[in-house]
Short mmCIF file of C-alpha atoms in Angstrom, two decimals:
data_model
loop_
_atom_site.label_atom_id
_atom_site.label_comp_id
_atom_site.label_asym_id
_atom_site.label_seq_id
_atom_site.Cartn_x
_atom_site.Cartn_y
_atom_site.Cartn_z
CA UNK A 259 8.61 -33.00 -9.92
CA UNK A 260 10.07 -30.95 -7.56
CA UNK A 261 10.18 -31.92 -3.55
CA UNK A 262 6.21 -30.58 -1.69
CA UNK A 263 6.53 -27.81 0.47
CA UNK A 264 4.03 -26.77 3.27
CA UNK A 265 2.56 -23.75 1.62
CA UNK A 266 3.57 -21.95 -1.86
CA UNK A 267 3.18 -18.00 -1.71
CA UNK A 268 2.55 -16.60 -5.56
CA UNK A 269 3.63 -13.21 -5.85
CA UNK A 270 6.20 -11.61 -4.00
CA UNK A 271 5.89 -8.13 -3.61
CA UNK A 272 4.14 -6.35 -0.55
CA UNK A 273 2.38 -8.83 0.82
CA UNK A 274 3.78 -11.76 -0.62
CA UNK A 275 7.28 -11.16 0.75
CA UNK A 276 5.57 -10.28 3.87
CA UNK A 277 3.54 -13.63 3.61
CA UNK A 278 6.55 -15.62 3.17
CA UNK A 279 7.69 -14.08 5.88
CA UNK A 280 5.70 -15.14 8.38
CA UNK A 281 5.67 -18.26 7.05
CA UNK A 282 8.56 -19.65 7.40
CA UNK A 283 9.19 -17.58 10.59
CA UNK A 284 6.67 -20.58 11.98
CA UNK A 285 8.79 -23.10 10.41
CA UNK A 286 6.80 -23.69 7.34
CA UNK A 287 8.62 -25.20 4.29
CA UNK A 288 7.75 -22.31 1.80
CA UNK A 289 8.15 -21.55 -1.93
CA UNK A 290 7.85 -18.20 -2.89
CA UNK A 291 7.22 -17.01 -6.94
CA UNK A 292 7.56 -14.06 -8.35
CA UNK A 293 6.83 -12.91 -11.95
CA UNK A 294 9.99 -10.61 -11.77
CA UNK A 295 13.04 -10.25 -10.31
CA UNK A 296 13.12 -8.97 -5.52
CA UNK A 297 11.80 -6.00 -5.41
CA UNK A 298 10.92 -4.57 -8.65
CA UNK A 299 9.09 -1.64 -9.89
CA UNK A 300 6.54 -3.29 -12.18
CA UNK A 301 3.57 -3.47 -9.92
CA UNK A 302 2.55 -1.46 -6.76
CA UNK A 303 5.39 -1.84 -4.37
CA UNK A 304 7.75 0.86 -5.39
CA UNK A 305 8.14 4.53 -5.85
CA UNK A 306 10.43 5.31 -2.95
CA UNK A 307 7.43 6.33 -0.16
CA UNK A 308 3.83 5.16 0.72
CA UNK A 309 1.87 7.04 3.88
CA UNK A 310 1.20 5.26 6.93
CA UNK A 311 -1.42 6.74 9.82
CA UNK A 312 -3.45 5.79 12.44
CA UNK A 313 -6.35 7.90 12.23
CA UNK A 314 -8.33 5.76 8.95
CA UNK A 315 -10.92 7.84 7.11
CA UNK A 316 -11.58 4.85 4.67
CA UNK A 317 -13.31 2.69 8.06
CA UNK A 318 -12.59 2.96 11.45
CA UNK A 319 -12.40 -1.38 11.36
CA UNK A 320 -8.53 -0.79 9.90
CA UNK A 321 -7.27 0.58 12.85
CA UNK A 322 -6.64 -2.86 14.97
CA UNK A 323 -4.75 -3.76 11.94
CA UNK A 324 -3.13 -0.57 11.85
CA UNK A 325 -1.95 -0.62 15.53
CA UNK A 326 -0.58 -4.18 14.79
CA UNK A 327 1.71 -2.76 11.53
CA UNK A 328 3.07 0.27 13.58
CA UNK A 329 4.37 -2.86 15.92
CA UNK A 330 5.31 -5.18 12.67
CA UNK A 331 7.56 -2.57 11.03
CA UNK A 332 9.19 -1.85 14.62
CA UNK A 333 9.90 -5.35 14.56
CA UNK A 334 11.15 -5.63 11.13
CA UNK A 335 13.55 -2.42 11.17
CA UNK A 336 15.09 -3.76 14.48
CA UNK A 337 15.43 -7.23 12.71
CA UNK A 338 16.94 -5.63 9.34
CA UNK A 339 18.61 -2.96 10.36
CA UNK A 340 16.79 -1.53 7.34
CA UNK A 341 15.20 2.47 7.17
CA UNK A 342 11.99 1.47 6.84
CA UNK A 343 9.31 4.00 8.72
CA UNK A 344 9.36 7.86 9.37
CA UNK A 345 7.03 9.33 11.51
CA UNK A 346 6.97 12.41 10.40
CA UNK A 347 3.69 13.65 11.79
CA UNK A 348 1.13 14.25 8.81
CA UNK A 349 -2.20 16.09 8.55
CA UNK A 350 -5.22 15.59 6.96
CA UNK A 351 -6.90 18.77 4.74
CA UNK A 352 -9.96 19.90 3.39
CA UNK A 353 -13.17 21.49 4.76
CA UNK A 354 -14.71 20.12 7.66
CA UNK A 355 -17.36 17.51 6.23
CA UNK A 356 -14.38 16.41 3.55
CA UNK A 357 -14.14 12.32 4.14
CA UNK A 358 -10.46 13.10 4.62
CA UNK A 359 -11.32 14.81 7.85
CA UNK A 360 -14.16 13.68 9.05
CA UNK A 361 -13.61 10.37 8.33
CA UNK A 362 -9.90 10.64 10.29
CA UNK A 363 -11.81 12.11 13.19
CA UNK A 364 -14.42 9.56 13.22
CA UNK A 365 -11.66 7.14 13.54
CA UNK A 366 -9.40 8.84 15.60
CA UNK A 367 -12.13 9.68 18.68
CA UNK A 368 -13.93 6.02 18.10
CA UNK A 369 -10.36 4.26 18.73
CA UNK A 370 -8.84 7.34 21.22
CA UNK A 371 -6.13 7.85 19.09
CA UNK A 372 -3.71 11.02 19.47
CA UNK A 373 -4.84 13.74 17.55
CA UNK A 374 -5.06 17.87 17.30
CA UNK A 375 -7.89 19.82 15.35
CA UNK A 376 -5.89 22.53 13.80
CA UNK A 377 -7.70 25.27 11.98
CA UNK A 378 -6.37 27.13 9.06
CA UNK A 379 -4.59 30.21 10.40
CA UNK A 380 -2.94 27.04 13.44
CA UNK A 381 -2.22 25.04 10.14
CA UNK A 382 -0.44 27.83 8.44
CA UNK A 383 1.72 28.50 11.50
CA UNK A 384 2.42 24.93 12.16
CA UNK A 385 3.45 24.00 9.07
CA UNK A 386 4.58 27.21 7.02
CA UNK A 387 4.87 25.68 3.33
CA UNK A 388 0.91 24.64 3.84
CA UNK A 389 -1.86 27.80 2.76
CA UNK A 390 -4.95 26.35 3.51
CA UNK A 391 -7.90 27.99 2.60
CA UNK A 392 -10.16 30.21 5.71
CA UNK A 393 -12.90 27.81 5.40
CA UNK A 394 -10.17 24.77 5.63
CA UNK A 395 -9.24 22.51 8.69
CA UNK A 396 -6.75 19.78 9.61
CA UNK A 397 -6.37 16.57 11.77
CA UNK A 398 -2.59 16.63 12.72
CA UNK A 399 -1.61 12.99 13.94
CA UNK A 400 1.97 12.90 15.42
CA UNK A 401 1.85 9.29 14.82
CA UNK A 402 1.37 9.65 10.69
CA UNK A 403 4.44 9.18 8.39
CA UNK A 404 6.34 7.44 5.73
CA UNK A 405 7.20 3.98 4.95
CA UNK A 406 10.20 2.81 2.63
CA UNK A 407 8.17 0.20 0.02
CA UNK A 408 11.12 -1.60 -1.63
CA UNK A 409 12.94 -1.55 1.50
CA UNK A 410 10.58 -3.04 3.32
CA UNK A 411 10.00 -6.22 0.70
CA UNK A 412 13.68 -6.13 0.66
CA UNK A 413 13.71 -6.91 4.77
CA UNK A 414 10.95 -9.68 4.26
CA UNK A 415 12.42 -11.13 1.81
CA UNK A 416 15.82 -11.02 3.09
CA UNK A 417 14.05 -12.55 6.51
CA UNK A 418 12.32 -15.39 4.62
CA UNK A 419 15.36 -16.01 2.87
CA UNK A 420 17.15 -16.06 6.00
CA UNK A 421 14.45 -18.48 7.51
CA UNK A 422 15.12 -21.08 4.87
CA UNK A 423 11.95 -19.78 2.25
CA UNK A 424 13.32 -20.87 -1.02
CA UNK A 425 12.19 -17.84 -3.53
CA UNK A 426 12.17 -18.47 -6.94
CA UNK A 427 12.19 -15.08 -9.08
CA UNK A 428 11.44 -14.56 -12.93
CA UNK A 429 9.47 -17.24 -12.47
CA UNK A 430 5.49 -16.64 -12.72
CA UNK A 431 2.67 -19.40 -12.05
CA UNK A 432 0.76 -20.12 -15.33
CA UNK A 433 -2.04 -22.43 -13.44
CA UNK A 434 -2.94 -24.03 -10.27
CA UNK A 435 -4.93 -27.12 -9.23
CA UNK A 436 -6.17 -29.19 -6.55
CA UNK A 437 -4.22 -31.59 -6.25
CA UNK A 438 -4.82 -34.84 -3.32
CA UNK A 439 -5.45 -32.89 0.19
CA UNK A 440 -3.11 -29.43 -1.19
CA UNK A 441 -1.77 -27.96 -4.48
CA UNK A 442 -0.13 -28.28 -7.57
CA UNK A 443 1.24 -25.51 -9.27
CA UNK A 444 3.05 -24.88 -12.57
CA UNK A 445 5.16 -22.35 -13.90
CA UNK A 446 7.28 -22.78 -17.47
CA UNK A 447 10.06 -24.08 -15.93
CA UNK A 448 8.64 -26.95 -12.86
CA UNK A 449 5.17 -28.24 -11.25
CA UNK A 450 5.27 -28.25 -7.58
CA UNK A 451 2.99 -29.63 -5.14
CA UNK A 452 2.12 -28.13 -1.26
CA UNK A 453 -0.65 -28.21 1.15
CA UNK A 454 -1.38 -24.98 0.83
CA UNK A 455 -1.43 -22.11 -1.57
CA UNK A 456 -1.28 -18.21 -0.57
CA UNK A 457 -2.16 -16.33 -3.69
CA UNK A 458 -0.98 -12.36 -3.83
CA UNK A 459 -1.33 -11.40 -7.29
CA UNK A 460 -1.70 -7.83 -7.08
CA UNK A 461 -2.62 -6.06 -10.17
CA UNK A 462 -3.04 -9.84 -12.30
CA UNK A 463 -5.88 -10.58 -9.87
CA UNK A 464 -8.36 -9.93 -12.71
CA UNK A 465 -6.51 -12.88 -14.89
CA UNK A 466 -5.02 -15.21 -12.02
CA UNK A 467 -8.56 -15.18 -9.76
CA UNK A 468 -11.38 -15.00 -12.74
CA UNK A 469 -12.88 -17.74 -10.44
CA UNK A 470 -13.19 -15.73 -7.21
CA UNK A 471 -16.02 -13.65 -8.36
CA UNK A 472 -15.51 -10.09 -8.07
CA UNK A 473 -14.82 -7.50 -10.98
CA UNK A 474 -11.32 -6.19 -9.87
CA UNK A 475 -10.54 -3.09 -11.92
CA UNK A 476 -6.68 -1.98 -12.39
CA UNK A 477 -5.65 1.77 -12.32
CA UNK A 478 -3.26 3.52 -13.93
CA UNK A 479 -1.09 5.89 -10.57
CA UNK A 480 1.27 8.36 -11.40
CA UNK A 481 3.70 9.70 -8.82
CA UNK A 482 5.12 12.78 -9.28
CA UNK A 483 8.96 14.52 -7.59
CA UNK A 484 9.23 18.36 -7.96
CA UNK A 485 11.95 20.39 -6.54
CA UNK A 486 10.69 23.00 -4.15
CA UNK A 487 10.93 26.52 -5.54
CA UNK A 488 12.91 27.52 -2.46
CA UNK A 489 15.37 24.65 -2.03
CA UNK A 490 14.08 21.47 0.03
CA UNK A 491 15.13 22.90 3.66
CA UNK A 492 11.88 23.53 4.64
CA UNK A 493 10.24 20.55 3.22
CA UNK A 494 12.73 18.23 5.41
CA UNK A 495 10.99 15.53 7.65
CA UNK A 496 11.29 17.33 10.64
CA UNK A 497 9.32 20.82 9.40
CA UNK A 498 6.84 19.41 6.23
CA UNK A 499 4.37 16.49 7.59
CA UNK A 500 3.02 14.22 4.68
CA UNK A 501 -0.45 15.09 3.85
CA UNK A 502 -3.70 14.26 2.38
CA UNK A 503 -5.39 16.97 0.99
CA UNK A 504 -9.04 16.96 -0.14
CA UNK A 505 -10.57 19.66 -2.10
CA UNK A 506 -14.48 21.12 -2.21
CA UNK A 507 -14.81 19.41 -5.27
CA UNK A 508 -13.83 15.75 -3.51
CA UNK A 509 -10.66 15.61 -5.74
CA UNK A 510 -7.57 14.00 -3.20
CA UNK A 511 -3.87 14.73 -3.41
CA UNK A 512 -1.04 13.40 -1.34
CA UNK A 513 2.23 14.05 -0.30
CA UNK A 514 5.40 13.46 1.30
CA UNK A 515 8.63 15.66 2.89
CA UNK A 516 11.83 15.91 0.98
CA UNK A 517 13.22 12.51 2.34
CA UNK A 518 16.07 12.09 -0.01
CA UNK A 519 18.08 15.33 0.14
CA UNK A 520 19.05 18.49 -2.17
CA UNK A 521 18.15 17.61 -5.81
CA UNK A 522 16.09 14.95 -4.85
CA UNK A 523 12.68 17.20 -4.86
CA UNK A 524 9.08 16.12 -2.63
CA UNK A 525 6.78 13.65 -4.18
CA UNK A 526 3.04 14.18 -4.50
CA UNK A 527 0.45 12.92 -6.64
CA UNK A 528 -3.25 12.43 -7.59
CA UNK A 529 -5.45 9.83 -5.43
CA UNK A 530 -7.50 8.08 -7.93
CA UNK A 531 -7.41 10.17 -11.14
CA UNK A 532 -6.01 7.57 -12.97
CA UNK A 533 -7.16 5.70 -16.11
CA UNK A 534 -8.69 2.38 -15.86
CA UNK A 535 -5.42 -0.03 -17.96
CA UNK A 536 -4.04 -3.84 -17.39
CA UNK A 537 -0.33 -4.92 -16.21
CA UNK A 538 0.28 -5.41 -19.86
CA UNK A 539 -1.37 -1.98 -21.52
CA UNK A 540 -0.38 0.36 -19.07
CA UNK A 541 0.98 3.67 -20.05
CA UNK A 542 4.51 4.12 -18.49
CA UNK A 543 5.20 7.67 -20.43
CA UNK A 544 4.02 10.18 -17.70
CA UNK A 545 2.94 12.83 -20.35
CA UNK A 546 3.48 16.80 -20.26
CA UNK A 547 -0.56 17.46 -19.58
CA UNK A 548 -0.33 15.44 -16.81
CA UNK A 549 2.35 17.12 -14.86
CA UNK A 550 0.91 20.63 -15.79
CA UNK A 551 -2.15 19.17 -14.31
CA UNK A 552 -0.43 18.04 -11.22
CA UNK A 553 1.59 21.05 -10.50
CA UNK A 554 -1.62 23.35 -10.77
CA UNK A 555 -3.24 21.40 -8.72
CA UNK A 556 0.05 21.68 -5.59
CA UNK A 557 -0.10 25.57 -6.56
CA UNK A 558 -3.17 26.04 -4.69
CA UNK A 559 -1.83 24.55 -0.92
CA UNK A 560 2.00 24.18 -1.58
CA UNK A 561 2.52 27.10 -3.51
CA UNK A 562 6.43 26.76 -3.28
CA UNK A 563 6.15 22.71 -4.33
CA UNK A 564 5.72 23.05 -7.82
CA UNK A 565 8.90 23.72 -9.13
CA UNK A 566 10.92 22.05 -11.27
CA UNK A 567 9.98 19.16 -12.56
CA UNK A 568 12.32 15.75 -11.73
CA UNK A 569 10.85 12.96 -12.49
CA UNK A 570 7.56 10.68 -12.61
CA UNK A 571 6.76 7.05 -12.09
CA UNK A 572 3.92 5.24 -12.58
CA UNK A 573 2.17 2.13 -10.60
CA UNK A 574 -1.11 0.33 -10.60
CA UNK A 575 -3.70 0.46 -8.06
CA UNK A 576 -5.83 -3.06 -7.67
CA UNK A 577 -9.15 -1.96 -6.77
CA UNK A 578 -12.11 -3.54 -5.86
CA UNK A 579 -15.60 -2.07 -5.91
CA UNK A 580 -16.47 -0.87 -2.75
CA UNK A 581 -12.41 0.07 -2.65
CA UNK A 582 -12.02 -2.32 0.71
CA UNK A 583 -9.68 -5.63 0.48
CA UNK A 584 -9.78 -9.05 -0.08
CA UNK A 585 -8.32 -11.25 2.37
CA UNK A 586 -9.61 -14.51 2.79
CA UNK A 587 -9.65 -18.42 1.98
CA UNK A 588 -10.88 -19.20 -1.41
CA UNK A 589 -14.59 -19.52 -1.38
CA UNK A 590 -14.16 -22.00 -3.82
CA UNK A 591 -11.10 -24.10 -2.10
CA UNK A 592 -11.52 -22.81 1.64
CA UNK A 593 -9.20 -25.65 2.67
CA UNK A 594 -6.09 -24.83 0.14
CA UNK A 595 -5.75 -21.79 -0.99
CA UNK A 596 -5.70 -18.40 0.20
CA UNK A 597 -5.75 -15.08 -1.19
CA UNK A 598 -5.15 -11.26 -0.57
CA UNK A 599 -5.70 -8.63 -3.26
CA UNK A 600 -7.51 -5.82 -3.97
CA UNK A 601 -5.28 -3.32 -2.23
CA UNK A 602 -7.35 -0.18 -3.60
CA UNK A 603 -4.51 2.33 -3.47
CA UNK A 604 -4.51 2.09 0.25
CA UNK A 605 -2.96 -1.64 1.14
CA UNK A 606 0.47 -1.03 1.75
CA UNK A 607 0.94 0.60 5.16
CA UNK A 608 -0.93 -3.15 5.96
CA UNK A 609 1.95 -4.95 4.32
CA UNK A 610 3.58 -6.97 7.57
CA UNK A 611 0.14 -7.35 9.43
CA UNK A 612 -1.54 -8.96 5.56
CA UNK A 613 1.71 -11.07 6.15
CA UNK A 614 0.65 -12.49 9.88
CA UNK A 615 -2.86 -12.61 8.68
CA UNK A 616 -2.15 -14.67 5.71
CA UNK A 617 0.01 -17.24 7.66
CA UNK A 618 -2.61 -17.71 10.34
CA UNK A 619 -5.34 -18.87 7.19
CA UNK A 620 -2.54 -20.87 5.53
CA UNK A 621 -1.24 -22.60 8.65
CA UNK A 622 -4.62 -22.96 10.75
CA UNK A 623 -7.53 -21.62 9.01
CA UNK A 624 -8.29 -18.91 10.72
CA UNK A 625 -6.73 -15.35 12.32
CA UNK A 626 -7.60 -13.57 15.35
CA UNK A 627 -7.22 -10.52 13.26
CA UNK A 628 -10.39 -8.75 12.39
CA UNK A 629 -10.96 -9.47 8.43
CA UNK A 630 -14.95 -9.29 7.98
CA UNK A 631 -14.58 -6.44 6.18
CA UNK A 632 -12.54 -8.37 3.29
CA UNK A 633 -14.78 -11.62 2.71
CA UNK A 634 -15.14 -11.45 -1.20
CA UNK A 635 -18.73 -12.59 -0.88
CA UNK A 636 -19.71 -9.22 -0.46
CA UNK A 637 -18.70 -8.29 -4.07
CA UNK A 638 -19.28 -11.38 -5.67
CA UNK A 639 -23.02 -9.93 -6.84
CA UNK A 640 -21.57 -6.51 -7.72
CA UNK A 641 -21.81 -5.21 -11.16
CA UNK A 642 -18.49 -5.39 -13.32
#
């Protein structure tokens, strides 16, 4: 058997890596798993780009969390010397009573965050490439941007590693117990024992936590790169904010600036339009329909985004119910194990504050962070 550490993270992407992190930052002795090789691109933690802002339209009770990331990723670029956030500026779109704007100036007036109202004729000026419709608004936060995914589980990683985490890759749990006051866990190739177990499964929480109690469903996410009809000069960081645009008919896209030069196009895609699959069904072929779909879609805002097609890749979304997390002890094993999944689509700019969070219930039971929202025992009644 192999020697007992203090606390064994499963799952190293996102918020594992950021977990491990953490961990052994304190001076915990940590094992880290993975299912795949650092920093792959079979889950949720890839694609080149996720959004990060301030001003939360899902609930107003992310932004303490929020303001604690922006700080995190500060930290962890300095620490790295890794490219990890852009603040770009971004804007959110649609009609007035749209959840992407209200809901972002709900949030940004109850937390007095920086923020402009821009209306559409402002918008157009502002940001040229954007051609909102008259009856179409905009909260601009200067604060909004871009973070680097696999660069940023790189830098945890590379910090755990650093901190004397021993990671273990290609190697997946296939069970866990209770085992004296902690843990055992096995994989095919060892059983180890710790005191405590930090469980970030991602998109196999519907197989690894049947026991927790709430339906998880996984979705199918396609991301999409065109190249600007006009070159990518005026979809640079510095001119083209990311967005989140949200149309009369509730339907969501977002996008990003050209962040990766001539040739390299602007990614956009669909938020939640995506078929409901598993880790091992999931379509990878992004199909011709699907980009036709997309690109009609970007014709009606970005008119000079759509065009040429570059590339797609896909990822899963891990969502729960009511689309909120799940960060908490086990109900079932309070004093072991802890776990964080159900990400929704809208986890990751939370990836180094999940980390802190998740070492505070591993190491001491509890967090000063606010996490009431995520207690799985509100889902654990709700319908599959």
């Amino acid at each position: 058997m192999s020697p007992t550490y203090d606390v064994i993270v499963v799952g190293l992407g996102g918020m594992g890596s950021a977990a491990a992190h953490h961990l052994s930052a304190r001076g915990a002795r940590v094992l880290g798993l993975e299912k795949f090789g650092p920093v792959h691109n079979r889950g949720s933690s890839h694609g080149g780009s996720r959004i990060t802002r301030q001003s939360y339209f899902e609930d107003p009770a992310y932004v303490p969390l929020l303001l604690r990331a922006y700080e995190l990723y500060d930290e962890l670029e300095r620490a790295t010397g890794r490219d990890i956030a852009t603040l770009c500026g971004g804007v959110m779109v649609g009609r007035p009573d749209t959840l992407a704007v209200s809901g972002s100036l709900r949030s940004a007036r109850q937390w007095d965050l920086p923020h402009e109202m821009l209306d559409a004729k402002e918008l157009r000026r502002r940001f040229p490439t954007l051609t909102p419709r008259d009856d179409e608004v905009a909260l601009y936060e200067r604060k909004a941007g871009l973070l680097r995914p696999e660069n940023t589980v790189a830098a945890h990683l590379q910090l755990a590693t650093r901190q004397g985490a021993d990671l273990h890759f290609d190697e997946p749990m296939t069970r866990w117990e209770p085992y004296r006051d902690g843990v055992r866990v096995h994989t095919g190739e060892n059983t180890y024992t710790a005191g405590r177990l930090v469980i970030c499964p991602g998109a196999w929480a519907p197989r690894l936590l049947t026991d927790l109690g709430v339906p998880f469903t996984i979705e199918r996410q396609v991301m999409y790169w065109f190249q600007p009809r006009n070159g990518v000069e005026a979809f640079r960081p510095e001119r083209h904010p990311i967005y989140i645009w949200e149309d009369a008919d509730g339907v969501q896209v977002y996008g990003f600036p050209a962040i990766d030069g001539p040739g390299q196009g602007a990614k956009v895609a669909f938020f939640r339009k995506g078929a409901i699959t598993t880790p091992e069904t999931i379509d990878r072929t992004v199909h011709d329909h699907e980009v036709e779909a997309m690109a009609e879609q970007m014709a009606g805002c970005i008119p000079d985004l759509p065009g040429a097609f570059l590339k797609a890749a896909t990822c899963m979304y891990s969502n729960s119910p009511d689309e909120h997390f799940v960060i908490a002890p086990h109900p079932a094993h309070p004093g072991s194990v802890t776990v964080a999944c159900g990400f929704s689509g809208h986890g990751f700019k939370f990836v180094p504050v999940v980390g802190e969070i998740l070492a505070d219930l591993a190491l001491t039971g509890s967090t000063p962070h606010p996490i009431g929202l995520f207690d799985p025992a509100r889902l654990a009644a709700a319908p599959a």
